Coordinates of C-alpha atoms and ligand atoms in Angstrom, one line a residue:
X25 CA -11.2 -18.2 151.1
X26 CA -7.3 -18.4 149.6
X27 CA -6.2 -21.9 148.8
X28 CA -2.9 -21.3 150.1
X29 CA -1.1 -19.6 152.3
X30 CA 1.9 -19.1 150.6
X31 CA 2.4 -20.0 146.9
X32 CA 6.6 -19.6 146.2
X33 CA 7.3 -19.1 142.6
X34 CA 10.3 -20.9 141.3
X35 CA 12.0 -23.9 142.9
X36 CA 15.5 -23.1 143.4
X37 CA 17.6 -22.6 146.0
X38 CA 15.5 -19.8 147.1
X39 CA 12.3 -20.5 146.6
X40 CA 12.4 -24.9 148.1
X41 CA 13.9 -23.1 151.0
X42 CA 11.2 -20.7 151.4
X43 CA 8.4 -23.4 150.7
X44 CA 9.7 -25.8 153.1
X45 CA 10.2 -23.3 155.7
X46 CA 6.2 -21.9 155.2
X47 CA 5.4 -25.5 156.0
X48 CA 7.1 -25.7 158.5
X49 CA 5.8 -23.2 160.1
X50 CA 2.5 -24.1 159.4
X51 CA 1.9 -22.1 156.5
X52 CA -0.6 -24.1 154.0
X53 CA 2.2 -23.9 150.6
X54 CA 3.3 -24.6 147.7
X55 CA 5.7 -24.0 144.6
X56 CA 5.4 -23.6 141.2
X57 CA 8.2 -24.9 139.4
X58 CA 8.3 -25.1 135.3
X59 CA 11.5 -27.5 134.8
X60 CA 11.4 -31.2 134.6
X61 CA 13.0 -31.2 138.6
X62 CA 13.1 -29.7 141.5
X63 CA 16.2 -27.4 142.2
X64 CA 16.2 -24.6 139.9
X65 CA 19.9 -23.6 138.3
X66 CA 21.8 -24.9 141.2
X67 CA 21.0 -28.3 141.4
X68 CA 20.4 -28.7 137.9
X69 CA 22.3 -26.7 135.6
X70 CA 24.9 -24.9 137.8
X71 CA 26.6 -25.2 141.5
X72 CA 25.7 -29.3 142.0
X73 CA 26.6 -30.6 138.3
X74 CA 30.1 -28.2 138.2
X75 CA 30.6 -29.5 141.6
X76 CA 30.7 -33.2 140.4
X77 CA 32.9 -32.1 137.1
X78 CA 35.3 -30.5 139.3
X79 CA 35.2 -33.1 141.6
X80 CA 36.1 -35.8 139.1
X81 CA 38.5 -33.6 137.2
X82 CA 40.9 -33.1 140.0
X83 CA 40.7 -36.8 140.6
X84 CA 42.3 -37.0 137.2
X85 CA 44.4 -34.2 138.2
X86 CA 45.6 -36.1 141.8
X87 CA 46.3 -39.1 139.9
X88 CA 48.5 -37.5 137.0
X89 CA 50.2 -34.8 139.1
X90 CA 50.6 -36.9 142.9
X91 CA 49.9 -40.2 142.8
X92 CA 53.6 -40.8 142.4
X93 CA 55.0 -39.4 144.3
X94 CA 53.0 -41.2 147.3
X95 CA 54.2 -44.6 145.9
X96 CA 51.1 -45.5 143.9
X97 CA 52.4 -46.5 140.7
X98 CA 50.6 -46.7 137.4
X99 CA 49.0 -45.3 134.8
X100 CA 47.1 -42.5 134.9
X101 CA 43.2 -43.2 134.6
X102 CA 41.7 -42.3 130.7
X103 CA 39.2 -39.9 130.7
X104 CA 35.6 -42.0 129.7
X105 CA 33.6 -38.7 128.9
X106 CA 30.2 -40.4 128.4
X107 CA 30.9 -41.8 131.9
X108 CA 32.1 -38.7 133.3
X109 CA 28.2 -37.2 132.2
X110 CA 26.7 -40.3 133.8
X111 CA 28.1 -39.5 136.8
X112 CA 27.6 -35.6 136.7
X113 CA 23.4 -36.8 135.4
X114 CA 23.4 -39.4 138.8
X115 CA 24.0 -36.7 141.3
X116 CA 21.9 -33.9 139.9
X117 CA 19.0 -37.0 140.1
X118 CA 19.8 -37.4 143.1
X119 CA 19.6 -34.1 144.3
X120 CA 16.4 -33.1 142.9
X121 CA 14.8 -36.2 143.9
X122 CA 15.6 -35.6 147.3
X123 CA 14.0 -31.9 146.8
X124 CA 10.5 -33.8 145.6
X125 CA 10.7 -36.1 149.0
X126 CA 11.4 -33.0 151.3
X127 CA 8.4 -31.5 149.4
X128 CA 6.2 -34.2 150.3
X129 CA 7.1 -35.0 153.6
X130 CA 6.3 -31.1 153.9
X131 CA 3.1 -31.6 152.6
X132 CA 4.0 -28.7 149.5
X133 CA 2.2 -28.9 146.3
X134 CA 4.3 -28.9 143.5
X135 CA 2.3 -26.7 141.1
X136 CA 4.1 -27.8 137.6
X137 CA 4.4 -25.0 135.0
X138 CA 5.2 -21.9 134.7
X139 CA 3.6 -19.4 137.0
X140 CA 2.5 -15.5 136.5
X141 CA 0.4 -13.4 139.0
X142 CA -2.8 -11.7 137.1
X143 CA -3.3 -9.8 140.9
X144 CA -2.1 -10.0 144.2
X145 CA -3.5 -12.8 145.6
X146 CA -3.6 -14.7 142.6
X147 CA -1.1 -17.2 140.7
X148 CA -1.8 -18.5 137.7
X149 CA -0.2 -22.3 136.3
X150 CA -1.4 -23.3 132.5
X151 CA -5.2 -22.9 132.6
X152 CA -5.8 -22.9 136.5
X153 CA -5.5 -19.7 139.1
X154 CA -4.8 -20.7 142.3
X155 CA -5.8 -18.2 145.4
X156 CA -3.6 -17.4 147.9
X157 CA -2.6 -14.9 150.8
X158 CA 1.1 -14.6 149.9
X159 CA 3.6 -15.1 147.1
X160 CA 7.1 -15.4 147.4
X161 CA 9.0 -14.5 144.1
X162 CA 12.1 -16.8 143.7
X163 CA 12.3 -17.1 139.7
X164 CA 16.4 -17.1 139.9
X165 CA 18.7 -15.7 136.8
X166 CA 19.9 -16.2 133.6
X167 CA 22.9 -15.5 132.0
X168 CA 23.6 -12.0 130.6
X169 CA 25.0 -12.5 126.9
X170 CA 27.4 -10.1 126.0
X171 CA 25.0 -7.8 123.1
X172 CA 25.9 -9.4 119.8
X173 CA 27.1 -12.3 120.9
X174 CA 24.8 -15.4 119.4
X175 CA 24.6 -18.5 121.7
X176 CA 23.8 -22.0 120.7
X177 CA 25.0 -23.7 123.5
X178 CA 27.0 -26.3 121.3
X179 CA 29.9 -24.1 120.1
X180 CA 29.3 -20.3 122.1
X181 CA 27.8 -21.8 125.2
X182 CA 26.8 -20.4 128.9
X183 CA 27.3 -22.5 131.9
X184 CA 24.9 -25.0 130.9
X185 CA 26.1 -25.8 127.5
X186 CA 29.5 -25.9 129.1
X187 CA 28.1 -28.6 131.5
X188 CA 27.0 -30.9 128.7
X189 CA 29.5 -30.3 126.3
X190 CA 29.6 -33.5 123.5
X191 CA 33.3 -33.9 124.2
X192 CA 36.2 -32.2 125.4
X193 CA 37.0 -29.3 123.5
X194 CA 41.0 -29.2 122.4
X195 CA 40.4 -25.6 122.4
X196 CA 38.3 -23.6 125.0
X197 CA 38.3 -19.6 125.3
X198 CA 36.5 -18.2 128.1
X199 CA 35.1 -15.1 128.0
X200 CA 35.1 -13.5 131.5
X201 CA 37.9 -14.2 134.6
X202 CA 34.8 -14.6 137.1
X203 CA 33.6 -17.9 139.4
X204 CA 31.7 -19.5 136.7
X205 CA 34.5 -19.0 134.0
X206 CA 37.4 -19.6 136.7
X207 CA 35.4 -23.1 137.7
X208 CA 34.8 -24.6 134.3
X209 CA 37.8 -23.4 132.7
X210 CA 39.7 -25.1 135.2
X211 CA 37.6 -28.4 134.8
X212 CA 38.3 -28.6 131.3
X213 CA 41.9 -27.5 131.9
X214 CA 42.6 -30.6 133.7
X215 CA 40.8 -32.9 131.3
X216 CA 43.8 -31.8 129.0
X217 CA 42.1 -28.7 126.8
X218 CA 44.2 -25.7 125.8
X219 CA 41.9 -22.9 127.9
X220 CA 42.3 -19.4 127.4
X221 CA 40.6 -17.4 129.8
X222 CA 39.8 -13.7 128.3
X223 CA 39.1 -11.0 130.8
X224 CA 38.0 -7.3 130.9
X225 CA 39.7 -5.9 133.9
X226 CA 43.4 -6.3 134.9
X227 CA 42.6 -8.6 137.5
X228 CA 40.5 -11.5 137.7
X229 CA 37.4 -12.3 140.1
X230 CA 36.6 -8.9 140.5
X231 CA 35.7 -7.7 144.0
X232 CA 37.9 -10.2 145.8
X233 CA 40.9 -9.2 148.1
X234 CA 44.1 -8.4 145.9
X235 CA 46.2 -10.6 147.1
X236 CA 44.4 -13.0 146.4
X237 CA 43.7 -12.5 143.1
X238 CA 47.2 -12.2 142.3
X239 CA 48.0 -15.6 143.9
X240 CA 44.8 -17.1 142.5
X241 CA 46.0 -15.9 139.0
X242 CA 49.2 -17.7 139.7
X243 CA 48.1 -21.0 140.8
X244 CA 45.6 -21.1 137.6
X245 CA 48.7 -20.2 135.3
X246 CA 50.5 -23.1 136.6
X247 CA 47.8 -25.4 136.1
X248 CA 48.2 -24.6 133.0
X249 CA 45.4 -21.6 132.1
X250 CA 46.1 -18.9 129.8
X251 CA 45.2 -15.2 130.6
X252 CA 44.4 -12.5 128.4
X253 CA 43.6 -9.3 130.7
X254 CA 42.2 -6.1 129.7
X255 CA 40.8 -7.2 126.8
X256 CA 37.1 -5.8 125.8
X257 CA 35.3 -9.3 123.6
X258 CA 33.9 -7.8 120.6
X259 CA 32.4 -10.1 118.5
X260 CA 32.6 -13.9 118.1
X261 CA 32.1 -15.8 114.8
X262 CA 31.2 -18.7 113.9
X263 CA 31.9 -21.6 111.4
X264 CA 30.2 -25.1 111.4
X265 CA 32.9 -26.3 113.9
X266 CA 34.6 -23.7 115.6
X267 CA 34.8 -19.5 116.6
X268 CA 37.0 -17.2 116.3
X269 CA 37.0 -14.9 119.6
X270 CA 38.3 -10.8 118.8
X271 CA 39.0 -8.7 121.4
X272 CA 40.4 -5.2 121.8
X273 CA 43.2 -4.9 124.3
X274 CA 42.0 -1.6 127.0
X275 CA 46.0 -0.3 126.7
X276 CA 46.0 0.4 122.8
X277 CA 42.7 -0.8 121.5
X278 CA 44.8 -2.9 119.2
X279 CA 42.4 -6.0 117.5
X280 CA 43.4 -9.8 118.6
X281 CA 41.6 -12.8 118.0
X282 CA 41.9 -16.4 118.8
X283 CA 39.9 -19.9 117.7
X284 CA 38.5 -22.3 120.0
X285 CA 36.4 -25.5 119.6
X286 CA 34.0 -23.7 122.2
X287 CA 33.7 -20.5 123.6
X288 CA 32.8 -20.2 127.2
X289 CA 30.7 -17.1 127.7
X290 CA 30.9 -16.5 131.7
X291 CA 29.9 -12.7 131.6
X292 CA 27.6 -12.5 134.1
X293 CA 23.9 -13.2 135.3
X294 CA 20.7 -11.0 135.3
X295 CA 17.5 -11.8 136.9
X296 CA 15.0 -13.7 135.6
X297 CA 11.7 -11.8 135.9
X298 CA 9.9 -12.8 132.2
X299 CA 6.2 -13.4 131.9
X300 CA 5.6 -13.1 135.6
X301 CA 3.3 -9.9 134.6
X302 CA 5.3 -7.7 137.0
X303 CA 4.7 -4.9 134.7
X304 CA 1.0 -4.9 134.6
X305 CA 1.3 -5.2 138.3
X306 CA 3.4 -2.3 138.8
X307 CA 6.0 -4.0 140.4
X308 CA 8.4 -1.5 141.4
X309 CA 12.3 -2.2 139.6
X310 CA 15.5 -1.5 140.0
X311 CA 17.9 0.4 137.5
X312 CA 19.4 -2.9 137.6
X313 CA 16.3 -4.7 136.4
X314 CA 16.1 -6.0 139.5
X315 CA 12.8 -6.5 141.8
X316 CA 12.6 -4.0 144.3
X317 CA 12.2 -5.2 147.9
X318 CA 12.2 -3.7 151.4
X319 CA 14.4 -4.7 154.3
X320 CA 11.5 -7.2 154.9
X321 CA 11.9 -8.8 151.2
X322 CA 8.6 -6.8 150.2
X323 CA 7.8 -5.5 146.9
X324 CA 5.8 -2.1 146.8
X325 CA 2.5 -4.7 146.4
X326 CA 1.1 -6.1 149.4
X327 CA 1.6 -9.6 149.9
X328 CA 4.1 -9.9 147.4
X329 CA 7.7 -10.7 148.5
X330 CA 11.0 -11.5 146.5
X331 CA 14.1 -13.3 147.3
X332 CA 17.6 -14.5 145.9
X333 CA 18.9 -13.4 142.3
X334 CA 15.8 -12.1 141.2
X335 CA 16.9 -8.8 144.1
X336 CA 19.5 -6.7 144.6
X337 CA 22.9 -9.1 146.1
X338 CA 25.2 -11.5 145.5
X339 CA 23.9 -13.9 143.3
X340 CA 24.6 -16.7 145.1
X341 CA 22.7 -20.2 146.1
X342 CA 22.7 -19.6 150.0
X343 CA 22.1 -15.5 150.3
X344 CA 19.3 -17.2 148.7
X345 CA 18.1 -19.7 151.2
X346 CA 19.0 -17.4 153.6
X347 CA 16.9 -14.9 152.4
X348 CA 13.9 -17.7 151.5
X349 CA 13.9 -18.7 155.0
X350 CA 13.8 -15.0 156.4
X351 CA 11.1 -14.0 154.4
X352 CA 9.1 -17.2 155.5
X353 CA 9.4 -16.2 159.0
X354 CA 7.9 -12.4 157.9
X355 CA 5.4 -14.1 156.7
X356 CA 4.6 -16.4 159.8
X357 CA 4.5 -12.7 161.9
X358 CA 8.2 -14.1 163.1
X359 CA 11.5 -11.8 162.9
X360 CA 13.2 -12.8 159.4
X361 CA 16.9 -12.2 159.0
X362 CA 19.9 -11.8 157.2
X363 CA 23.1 -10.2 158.2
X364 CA 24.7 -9.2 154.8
X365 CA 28.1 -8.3 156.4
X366 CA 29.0 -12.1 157.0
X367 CA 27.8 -14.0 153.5
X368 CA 30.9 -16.0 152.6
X369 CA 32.0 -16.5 148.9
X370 CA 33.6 -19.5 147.7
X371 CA 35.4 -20.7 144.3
X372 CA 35.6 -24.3 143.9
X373 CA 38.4 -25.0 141.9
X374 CA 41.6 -26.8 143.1
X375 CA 42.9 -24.5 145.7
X376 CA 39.8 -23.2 146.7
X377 CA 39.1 -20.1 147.2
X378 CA 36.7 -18.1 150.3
X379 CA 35.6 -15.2 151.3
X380 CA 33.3 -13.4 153.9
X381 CA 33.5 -9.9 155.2
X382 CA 35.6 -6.3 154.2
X383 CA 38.7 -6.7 151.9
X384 CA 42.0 -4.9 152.7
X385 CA 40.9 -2.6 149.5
X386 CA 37.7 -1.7 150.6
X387 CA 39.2 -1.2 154.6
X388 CA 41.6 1.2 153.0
X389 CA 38.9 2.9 151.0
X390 CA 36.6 3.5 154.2
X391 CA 39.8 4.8 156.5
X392 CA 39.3 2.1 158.9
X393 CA 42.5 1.0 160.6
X394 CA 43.3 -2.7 160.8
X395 CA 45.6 -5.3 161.2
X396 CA 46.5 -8.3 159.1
X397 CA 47.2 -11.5 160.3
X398 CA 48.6 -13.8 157.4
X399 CA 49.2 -17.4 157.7
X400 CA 50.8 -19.8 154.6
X401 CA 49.4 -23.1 154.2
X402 CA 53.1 -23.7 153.7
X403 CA 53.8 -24.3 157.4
X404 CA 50.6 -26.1 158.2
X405 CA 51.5 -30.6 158.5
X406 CA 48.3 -31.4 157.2
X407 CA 48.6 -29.4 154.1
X408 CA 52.0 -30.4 153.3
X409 CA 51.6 -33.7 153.3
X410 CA 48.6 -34.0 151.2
X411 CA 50.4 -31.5 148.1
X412 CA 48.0 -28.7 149.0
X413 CA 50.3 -26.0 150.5
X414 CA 49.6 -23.4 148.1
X415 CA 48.2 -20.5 149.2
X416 CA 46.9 -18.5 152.5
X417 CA 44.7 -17.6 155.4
X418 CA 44.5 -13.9 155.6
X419 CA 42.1 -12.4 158.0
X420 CA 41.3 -8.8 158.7
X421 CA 40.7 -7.3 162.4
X422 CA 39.7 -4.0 163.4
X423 CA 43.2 -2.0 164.7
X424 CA 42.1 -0.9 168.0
X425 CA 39.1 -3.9 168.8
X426 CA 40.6 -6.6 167.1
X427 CA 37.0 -7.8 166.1
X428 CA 37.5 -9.1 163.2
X429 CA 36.3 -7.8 159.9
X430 CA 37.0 -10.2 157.6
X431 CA 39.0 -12.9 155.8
X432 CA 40.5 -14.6 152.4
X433 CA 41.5 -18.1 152.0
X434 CA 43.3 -19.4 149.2
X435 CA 43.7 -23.5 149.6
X436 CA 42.9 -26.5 150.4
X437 CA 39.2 -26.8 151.9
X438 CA 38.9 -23.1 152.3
X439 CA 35.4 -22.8 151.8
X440 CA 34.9 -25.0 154.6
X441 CA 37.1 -23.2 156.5
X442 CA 35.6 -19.7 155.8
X443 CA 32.5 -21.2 158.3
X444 CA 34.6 -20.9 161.4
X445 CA 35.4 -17.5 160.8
X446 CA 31.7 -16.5 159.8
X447 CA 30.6 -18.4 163.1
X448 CA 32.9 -16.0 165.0
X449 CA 31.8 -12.9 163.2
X450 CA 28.0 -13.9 163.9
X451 CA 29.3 -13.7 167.3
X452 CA 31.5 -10.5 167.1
X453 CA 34.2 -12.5 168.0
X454 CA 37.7 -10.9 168.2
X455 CA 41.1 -12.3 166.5
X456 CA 42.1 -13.4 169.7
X457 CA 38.9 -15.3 170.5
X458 CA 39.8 -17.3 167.3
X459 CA 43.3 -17.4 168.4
X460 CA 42.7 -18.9 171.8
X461 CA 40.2 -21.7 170.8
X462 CA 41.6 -25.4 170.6
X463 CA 42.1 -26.9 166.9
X464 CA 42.7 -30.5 166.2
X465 CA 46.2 -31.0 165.0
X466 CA 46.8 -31.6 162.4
X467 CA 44.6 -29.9 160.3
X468 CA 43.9 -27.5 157.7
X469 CA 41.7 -25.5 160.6
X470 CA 45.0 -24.9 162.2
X471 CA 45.9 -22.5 159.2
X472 CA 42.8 -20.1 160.9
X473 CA 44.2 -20.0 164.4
X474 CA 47.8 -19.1 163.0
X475 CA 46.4 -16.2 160.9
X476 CA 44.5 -15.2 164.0
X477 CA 47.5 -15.7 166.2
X478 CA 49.2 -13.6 163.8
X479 CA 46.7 -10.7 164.2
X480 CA 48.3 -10.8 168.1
X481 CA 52.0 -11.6 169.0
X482 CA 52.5 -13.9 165.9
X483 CA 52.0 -17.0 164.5
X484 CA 53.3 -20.3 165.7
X485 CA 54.6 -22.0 162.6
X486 CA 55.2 -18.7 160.7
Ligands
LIG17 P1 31.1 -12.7 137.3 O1 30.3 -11.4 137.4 O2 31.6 -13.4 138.4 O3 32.3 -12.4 136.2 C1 32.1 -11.9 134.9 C2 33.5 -11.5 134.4 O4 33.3 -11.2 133.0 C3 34.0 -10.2 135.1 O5 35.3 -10.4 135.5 C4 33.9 -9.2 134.0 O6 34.9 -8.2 134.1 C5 34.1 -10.0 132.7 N1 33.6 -9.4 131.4 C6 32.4 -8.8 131.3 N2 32.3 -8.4 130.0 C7 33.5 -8.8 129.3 C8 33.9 -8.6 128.0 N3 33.2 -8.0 127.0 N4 35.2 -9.1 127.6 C9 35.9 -9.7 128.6 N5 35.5 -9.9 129.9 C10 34.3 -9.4 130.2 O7 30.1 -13.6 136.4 P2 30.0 -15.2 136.2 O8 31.3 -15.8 136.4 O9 29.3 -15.3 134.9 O10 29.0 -15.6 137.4 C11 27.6 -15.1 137.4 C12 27.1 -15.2 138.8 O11 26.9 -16.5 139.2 C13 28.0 -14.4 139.8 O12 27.2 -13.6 140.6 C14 28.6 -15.5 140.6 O13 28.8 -15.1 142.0 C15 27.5 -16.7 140.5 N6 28.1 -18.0 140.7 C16 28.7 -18.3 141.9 C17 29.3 -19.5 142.0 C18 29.9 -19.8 143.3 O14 29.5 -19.2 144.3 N7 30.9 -20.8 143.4 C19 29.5 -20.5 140.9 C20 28.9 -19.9 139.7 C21 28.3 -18.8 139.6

């Protein structure tokens, strides 16, 4: 008889959804995690600790830049770096403890190690093999080092040296204009290093809606970031204290370089799928080296499912859950899913930055006709009197429906803003459905309605 029910591999985002779902719904589970805590990259090494860092660097930033002007008079607070850490180390604690109390009061054994599956239906931890009538595969990503490129995450560092960092660099070059380089770039930005961000393409966060990118780009350069674009990193050496970054520029090919104290390498992440024993399964992969799954989140082996980074998608902490949660619902003989047309993106630097649906590039790529409705944070109350009127609500709706298709936020709060919008789209909701609903005045929600009302006979405030 199999021990478990379910056994979820990995405790991240992903997989504590999945194994707290399965216990929900009755399923005898557990999770094998290998770190010290609960919470996989997110909560430990990625969205929670960058959250707090950029938290507490646009304090700094409010207090230098605004503080002022609102009458409060004084010096700007010092930066107390060990402090800083503290703080970052307090709320990732806090997290992942929380993690371990949802997984008891779920009654989920936390199976510590590493975990690999000798044959369906079996996961093995150290020495023990534990039986069980389904696995969920949620072992996450890593980063994806650019070939050559040697990290040591003290002077070249990923994401997670760059959360840790001794001190702050006076130098920083990051290698790659994407969320993770655009986020702690800007944190260490504001904490007074000279941050040059050096990017592939001619545009950065690739994939986004032009407009914003070009306003996004703006905003960062007043802040105070430095952009080198279409530049292809070649190599980057190192001496006991520093690195010397070269590039070729895409235009000419002509050779640049520039020193840092640390380099920032923000290329992109691949899945993490090592020592599983996928192979000697016969797991079926992706070009991509990604696990191959079904609409259902199954792998070509019975009883084996996957979910989150590890598959094809956004790599992103909620698609995740989303898809740990669906899958556990499969598996309880429920209906699991996820509507991939309405996952929302956000960037949280200082505007923020959202996302969910069709951009006007991609709209003009598929012929579709549309309508914009555009709304500047400039003639929302709320945003003017807290300094946070750069940027926009754009939002996409279909020419002849007016459903709407989808929308970009660049300001203050937008990835909590992005929600109402996804809300409506769950619902199909037209431009004018958004347009006729009630917002509080004043605030930043108001920003939504206008760009809705502008999809119609025009905004208010415009
Ligand atoms: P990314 O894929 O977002 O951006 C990587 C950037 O590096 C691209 O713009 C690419 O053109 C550039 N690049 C690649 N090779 C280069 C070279 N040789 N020289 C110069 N530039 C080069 O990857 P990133 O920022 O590392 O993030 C990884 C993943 O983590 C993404 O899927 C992202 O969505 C996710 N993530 C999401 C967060 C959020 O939702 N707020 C936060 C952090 C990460």
């Amino acid at each position: 008889m199999s021990q478990y029910d379910v056994i979820v591999i990995g405790g991240g985002p992903g997989g504590y959804v999945a194994a707290i779902r399965c216990a929900q719904l009755g399923l005898k589970t557990a999770c094998v995690e290998g770190r010290e805590t609960l919470g996989g990259t997110c909560l430990n090494v990625g969205c929670i600790p960058s959250k707090a860092l950029l938290h507490a660097s646009h304090q700094l930033h409010e207090a230098e830049h605004n503080f002022e002007k609102m009458g409060l008079i004084g010096k700007p607070p010092s930066v107390d770096w060990g402090k800083m850490q503290a703080y970052k180390d307090d709320v990732i604690d806090g997290n992942t403890k929380g993690i371990e109390f949802l997984f008891k009061k779920n009654k989920i054994d936390w199976l510590k190690g590493w975990g690999s599956i000798p044959e369906a239906g079996q996961v093995s931890v150290g020495d023990t093999t534990y039986s069980t009538k389904n696995i969920i595969i949620a072992s996450g990503s890593v980063p994806s080092a650019l070939p050559g490129i040697e990290i040591d995450e003290k002077i070249v560092v990923t994401s997670t040296g760059a959360l840790s960092l001794p001190k702050t660099p006076k130098k920083m070059v990051v290698i790659g204009a994407g969320v993770i380089g655009l986020e702690l770039g800007s944190v260490y930005a504001r904490l007074g290093a000279e941050v040059t961000v050096v990017e592939y393409l001619d545009v950065i966060t690739p994939g986004m809606d032009g407009e914003v990118q070009k306003t996004f780009q703006r905003i960062l350069k007043k802040q105070g970031m430095k952009f080198v674009m279409g530049a292809a990193v070649q190599k980057v050496d190192k001496t006991k204290t520093k690195a010397k970054v070269t590039y070729a520029l895409r235009k000419d090919d002509s050779e640049h370089s520039i020193d840092a104290d640390v380099v920032l390498v923000a290329t992109g992440r691949k899945p993490y799928t090592d020592g599983l024993g996928l192979e000697a399964l016969g797991v079926t992969m992706t070009e991509r080296g990604q696990i191959a799954t079904n609409a259902q989140w199954q792998t070509n082996i019975p009883g084996i499912y996957a979910i989150g980074d590890a598959i094809a998608g956004p790599m992103l902490a909620h698609k995740a859950e989303d898809e740990g949660m669906a899958a556990a619902e499969v598996i309880a003989g429920k209906h699991g899913h996820v509507n991939y047309d309405v996952i929302p993106g956000v960037i949280y630097t200082n505007p923020e930055v959202a996302n969910v649906g069709k951009t006007e590039e991609t709209l003009k790529a598929e012929g579709r006709a549309y309508k914009v409705g555009k709304f500047n944070f400039m003639g929302n109350g709320r945003a003017k009197a807290n300094f946070a009127a750069d940027g926009f609500v754009k939002l996409l709706a279909d020419a002849e429906t007016d459903r709407i298709l989808g929308a970009h936020i660049i300001g203050p709060a937008a990835g909590d803003l992005i929600h109402e919008i996804c809300v409506a789209m769950e619902f199909g909701a037209s431009a004018e459905d958004l347009a006729l609903t009630c917002h509080a005045h004043p605030t930043y929600s108001e920003a939504v309605r206008e760009a809705a009302l502008a999809c119609g006979d025009g905004a208010i405030h415009a």
